[in-house]
Coordinates of C-alpha atoms and ligand atoms in Angstrom, one line a residue:
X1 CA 97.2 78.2 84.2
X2 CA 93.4 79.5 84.8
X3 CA 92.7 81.6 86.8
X4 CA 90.4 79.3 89.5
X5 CA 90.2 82.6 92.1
X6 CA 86.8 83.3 90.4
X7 CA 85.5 79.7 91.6
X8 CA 87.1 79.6 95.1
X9 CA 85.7 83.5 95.4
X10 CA 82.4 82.1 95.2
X11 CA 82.7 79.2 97.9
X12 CA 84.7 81.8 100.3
X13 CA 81.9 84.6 99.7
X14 CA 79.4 82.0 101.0
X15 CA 81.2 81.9 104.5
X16 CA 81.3 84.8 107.4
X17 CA 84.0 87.1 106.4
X18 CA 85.9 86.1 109.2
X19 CA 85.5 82.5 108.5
X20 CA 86.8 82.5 105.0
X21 CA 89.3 84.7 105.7
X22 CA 90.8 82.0 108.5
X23 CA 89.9 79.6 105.8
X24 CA 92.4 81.2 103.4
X25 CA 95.5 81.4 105.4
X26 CA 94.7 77.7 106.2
X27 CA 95.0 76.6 102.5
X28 CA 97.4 78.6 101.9
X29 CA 99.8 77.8 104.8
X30 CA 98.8 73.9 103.8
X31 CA 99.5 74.5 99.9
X32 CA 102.7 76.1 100.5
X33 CA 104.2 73.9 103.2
X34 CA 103.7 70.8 100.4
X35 CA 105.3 73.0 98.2
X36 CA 102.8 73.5 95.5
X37 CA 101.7 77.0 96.4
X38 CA 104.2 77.9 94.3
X39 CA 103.7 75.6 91.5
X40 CA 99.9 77.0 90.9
X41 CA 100.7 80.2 91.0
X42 CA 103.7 79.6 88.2
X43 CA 106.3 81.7 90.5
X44 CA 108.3 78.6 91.2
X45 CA 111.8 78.8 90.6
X46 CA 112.1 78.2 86.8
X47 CA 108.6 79.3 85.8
X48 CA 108.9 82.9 86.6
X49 CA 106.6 84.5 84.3
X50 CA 107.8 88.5 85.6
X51 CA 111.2 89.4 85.0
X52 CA 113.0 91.3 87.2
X53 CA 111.4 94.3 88.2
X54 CA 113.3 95.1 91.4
X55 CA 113.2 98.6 92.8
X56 CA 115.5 100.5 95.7
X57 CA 113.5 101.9 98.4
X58 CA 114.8 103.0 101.6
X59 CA 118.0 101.1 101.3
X60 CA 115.8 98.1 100.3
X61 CA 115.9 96.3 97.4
X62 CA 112.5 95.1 96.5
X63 CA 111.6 92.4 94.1
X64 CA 108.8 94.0 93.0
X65 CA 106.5 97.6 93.5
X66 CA 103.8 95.5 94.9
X67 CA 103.3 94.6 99.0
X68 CA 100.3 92.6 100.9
X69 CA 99.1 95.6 103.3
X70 CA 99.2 95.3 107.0
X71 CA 96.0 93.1 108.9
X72 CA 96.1 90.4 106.6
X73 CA 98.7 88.4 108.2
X74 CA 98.1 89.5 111.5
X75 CA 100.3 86.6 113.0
X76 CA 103.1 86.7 110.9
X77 CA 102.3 83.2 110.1
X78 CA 101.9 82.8 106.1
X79 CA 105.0 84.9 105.0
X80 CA 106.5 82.7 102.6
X81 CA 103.0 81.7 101.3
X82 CA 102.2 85.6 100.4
X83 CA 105.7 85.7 98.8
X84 CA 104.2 82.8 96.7
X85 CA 100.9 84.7 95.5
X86 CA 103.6 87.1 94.1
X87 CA 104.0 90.0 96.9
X88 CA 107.7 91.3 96.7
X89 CA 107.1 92.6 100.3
X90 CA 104.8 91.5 103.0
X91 CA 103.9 93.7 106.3
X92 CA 102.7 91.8 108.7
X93 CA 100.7 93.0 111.8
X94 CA 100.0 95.3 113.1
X95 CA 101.3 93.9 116.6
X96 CA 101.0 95.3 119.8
X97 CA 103.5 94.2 122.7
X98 CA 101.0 92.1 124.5
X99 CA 98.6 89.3 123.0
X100 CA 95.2 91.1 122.7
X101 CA 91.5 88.9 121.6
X102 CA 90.8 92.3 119.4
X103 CA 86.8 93.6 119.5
X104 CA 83.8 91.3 119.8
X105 CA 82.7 89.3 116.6
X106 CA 80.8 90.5 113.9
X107 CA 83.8 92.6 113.6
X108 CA 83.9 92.2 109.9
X109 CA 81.7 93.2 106.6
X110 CA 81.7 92.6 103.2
X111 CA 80.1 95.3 100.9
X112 CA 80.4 92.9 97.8
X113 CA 78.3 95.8 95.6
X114 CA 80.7 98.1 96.0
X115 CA 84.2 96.3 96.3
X116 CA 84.4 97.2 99.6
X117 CA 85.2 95.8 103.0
X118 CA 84.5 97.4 106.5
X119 CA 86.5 95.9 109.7
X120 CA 86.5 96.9 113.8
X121 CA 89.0 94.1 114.5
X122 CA 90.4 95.9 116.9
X123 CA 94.3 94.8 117.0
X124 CA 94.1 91.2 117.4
X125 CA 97.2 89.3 117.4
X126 CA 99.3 87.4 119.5
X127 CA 101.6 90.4 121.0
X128 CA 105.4 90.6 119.8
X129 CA 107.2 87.5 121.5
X130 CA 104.7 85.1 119.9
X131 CA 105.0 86.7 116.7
X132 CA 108.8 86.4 116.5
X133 CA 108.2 82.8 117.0
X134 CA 105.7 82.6 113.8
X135 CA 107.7 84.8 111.5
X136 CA 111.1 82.6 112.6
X137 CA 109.0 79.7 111.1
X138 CA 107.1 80.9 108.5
X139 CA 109.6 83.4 106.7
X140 CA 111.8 80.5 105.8
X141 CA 111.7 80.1 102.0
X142 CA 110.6 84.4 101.7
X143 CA 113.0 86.2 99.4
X144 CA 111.0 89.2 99.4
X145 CA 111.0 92.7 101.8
X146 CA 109.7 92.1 105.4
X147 CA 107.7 95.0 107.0
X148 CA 106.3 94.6 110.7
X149 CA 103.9 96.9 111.3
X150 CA 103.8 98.1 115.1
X151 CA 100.7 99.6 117.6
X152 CA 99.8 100.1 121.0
X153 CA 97.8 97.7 123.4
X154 CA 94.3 99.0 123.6
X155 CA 94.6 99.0 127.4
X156 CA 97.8 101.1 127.7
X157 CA 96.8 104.9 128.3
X158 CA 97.5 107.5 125.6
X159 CA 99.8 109.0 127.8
X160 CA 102.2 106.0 127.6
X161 CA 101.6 104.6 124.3
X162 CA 105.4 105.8 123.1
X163 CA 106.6 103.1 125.9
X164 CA 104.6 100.3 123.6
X165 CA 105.7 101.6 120.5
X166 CA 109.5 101.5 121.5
X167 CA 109.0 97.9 123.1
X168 CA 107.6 96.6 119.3
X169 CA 110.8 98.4 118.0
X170 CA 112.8 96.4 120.1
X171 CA 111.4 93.1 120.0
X172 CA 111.0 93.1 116.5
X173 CA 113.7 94.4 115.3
X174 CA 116.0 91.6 114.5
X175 CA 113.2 90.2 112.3
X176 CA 112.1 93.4 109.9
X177 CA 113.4 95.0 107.0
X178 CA 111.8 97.6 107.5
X179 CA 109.0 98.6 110.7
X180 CA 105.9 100.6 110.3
X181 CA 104.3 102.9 113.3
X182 CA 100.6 102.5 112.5
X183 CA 99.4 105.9 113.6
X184 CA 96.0 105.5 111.5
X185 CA 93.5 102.4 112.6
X186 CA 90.3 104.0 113.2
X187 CA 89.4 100.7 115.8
X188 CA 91.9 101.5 118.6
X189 CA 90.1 104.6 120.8
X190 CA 92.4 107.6 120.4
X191 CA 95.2 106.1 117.9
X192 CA 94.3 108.5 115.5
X193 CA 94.9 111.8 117.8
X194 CA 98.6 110.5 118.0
X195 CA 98.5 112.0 114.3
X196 CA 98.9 115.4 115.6
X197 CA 101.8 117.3 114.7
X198 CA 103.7 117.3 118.2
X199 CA 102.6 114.0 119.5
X200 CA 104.2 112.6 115.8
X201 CA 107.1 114.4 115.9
X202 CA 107.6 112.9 119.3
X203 CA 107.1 109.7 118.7
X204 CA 109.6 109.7 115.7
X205 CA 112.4 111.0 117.4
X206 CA 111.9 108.5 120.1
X207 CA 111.9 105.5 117.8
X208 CA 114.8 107.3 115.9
X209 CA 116.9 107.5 119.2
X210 CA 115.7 104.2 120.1
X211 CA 116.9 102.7 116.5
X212 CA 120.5 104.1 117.0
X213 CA 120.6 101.9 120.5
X214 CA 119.1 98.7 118.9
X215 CA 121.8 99.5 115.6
X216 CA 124.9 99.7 117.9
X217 CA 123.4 96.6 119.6
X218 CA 123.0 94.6 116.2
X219 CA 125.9 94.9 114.3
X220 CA 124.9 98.3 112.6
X221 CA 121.5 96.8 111.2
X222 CA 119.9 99.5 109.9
X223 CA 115.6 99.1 109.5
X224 CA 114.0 101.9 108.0
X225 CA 110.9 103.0 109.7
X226 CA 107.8 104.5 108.2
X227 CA 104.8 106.2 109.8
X228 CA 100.9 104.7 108.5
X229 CA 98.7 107.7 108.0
X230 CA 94.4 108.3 107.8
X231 CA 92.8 109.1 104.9
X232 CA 90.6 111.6 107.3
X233 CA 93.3 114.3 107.8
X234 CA 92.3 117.7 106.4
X235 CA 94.6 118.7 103.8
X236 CA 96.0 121.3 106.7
X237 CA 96.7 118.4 108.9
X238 CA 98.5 116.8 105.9
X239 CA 100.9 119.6 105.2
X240 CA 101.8 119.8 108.8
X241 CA 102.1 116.0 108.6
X242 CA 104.7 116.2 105.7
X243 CA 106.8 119.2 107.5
X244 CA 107.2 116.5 110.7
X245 CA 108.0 114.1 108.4
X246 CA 110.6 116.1 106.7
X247 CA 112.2 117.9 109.5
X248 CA 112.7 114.4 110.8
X249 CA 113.6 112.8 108.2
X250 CA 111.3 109.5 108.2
X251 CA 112.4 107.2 105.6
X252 CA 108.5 106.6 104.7
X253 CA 104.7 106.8 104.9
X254 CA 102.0 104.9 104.1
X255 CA 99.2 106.2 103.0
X256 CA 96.4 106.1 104.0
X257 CA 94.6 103.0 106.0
X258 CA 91.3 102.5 106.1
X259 CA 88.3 105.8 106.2
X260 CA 85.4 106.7 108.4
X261 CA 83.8 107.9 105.8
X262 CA 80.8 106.3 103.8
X263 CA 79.3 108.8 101.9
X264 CA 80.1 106.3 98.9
X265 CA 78.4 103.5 100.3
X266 CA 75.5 104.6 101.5
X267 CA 72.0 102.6 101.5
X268 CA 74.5 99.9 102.1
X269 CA 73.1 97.2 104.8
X270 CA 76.1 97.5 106.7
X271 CA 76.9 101.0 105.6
X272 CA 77.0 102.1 109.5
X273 CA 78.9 99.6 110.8
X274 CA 81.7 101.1 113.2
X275 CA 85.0 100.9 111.8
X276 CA 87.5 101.7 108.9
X277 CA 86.2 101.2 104.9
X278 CA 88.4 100.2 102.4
X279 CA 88.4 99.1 98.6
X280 CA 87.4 100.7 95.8
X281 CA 85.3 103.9 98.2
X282 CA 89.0 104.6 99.4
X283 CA 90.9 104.4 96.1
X284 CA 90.4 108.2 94.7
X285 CA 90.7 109.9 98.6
X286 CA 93.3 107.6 99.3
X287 CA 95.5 108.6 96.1
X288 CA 94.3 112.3 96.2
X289 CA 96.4 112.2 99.7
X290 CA 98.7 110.8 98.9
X291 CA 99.4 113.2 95.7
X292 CA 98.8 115.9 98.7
X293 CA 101.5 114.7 100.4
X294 CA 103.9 113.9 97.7
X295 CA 103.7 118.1 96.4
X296 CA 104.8 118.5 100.3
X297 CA 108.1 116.4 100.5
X298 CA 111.3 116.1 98.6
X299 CA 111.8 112.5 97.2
X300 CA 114.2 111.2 100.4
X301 CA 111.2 110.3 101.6
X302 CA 109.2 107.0 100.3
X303 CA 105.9 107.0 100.4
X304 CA 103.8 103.5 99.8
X305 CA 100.3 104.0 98.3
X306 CA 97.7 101.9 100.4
X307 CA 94.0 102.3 99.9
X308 CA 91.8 100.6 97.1
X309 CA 94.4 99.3 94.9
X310 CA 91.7 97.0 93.0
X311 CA 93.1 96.9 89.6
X312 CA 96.5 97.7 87.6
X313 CA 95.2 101.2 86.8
X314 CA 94.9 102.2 90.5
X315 CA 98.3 100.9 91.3
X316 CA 99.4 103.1 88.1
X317 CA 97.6 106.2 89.1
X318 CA 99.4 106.1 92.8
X319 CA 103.0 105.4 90.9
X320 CA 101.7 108.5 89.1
X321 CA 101.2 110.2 92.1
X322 CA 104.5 109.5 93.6
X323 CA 104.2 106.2 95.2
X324 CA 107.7 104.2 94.8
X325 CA 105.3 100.6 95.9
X326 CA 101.9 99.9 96.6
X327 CA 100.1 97.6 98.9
X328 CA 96.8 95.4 98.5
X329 CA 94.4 94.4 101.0
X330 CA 90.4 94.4 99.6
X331 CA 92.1 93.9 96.4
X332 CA 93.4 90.5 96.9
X333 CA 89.5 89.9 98.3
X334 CA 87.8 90.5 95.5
X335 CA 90.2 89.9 92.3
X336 CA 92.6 87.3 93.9
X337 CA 96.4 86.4 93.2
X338 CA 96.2 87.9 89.8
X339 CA 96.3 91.3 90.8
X340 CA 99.2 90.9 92.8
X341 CA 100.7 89.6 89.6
X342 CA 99.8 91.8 87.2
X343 CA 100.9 94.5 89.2
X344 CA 104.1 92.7 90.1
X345 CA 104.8 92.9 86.2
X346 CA 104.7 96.7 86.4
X347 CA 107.3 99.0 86.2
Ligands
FMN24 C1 90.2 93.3 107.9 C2 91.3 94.4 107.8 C3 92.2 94.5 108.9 C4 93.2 95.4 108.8 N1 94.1 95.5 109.8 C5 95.1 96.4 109.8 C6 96.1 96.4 110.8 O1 96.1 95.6 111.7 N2 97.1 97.4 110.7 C7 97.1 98.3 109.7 O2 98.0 99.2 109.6 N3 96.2 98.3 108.7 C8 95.2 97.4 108.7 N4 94.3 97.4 107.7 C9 94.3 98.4 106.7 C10 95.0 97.8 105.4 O3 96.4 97.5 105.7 C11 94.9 98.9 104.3 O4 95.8 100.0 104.6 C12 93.5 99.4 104.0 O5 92.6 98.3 104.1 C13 93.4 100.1 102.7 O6 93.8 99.2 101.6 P1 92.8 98.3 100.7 O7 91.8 99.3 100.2 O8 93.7 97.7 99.7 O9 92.2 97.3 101.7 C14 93.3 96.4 107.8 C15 92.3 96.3 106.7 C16 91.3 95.3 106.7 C17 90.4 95.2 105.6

């Protein structure tokens, strides 16, 4: 099968960001509800170019080491058609407990020059009882690993944003696999102090305690929860990072979202646009934390290596690092499907 990503990359560039990004779920959702999504990606049943490469992590058993990164599917609405690009696990998100529009448009840039992407979206999404409706719908026919990726409203005070995390927890958690506390979007004002060391400890032994409730209430399910970090902690903050996480007992992290920084891209036109960068400018800080943070745990503890995965190599050099999976985001923008593939085939 060729690969046509390079021709549709070309129409899609030629849109607003935002535009072909809309545009993409569209076709997608379309192509997979008639069943074909499958077919022309060749990961039908039957066709299945990748044998089985499934891995244990946290108590999960993933199909593969490779995962579509939270803010791609904000809605929870194109699950099984992600599973059909070849993701073995999809995190959707990040939701917040009520609907919110997100920050004004242009909210989202293309650096095309230097594989990179900058977005202020802001949390948009429908809030969590609309997005249990979409993932009831759209996760029919998905095989694969479910994450849900949880926030706070921007409207609820810092003070009270443990309330907001704990009502995602319990409204999603009949859904997930596994739920992911995003600590780490630089486009919510103040999400990123909740990365100190008290405030994180905190807010992990409250979703812990709230997970035993929700566990008698369901039977015993039992969803592992993971904490999102920034790229833009000093390696201090890191270590103090990894001793919460330890002393708590986390099942994982994700590192890192999306940087402040753009020493790498600058001269670029939209160089100083607010908000996070991510792509290839993230690839080496974001793997040089995670290593960081890897040297500072025992292996109990996953950690998933997000941040300019644009090629096999990079997913390699985070497995290297100490990553059990990896996620894509700017990746799929730029080199399409087969990436996900490619690094699906990995072991
Ligand atoms: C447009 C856009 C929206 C994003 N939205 C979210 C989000 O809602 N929650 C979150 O945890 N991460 C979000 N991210 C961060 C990605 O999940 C990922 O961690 C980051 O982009 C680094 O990976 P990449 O270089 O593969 O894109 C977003 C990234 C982009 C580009």
């Amino acid at each position: 099968m060729p690969d046509l990503y390079p021709l549709a990359r070309k129409i899609l560039f030629s849109l607003d960001a935002e535009a072909a990004h809309h545009a993409t779920l569209a076709m997608m959702k379309t192509a997979d509800a008639f069943g074909v999504l499958g077919q022309i990606t060749g990961l039908d049943a039957g066709s299945d170019p990748v044998e089985s490469r499934e891995i244990e992590v946290m108590g999960l058993t993933f199909p593969n080491r490779v995962g579509l990164a939270a803010g791609m599917d904000k809605k929870g609405e194109a699950i099984s058609a992600f599973g059909h690009l070849g993701f073995g696990h999809v995190e959707v998100g990040t939701v917040t407990p009520l609907w919110q529009a997100g920050n004004e448009k242009p909210r989202l840039f293309r650096l095309k020059e230097h594989e990179a992407i900058i977005n202020r979206m802001g949390f948009n999404n429908p809030g969590v009882p609309a997005m249990m409706q979409n993932i009831a719908q759209s996760k029919k026919g998905f095989s694969g690993v479910l994450g849900i990726n949880i926030g706070k409203n921007k409207d609820t005070p810092n003070e009270d944003f443990i309330d907001d995390y704990l009502k995602c927890l319990e409204g999603v958690y009949e859904a997930a696999d596994y739920v992911t506390a995003n600590l780490s979007s630089p486009n919510t004002k103040g999400l990123r102090d909740l990365q100190s060391e008290s405030t994180c400890r905190e807010l992990i032994l409250r979703l812990q305690e709230k997970r035993e409730e929700l566990k008698s209430a369901l039977d015993g399910k039992h969803v592992p929860l993971v904490i999102k970090i920034a790229p833009d902690l000093a390696d201090d903050a890191v270590k103090s990072l990894a001793a919460v996480f330890s002393e708590t007992g986390i099942d994982g992290v994700i590192t890192t979202n999306t940087t402040i920084e753009r020493g790498a891209v600058q001269g670029h036109e939209h160089a100083e646009e607010a908000g996070g960068l991510s792509g290839a400018p993230l690839t080496e800080k974001a793997t040089g934390i995670l290593a960081l943070l890897r040297s500072e745990m025992d292996d109990t503890i996953a950690i998933i290596g997000s941040g300019g995965v644009m090629t096999a190599a990079d997913a390699r050099a985070k497995f290297d690092a100490g990553a059990s999976l990896v996620q894509v985001y700017t990746g799929l923008v730029y080199h399409g499907a087969a990436l996900v593939r490619e690094i699906a085939a990995m072991k």
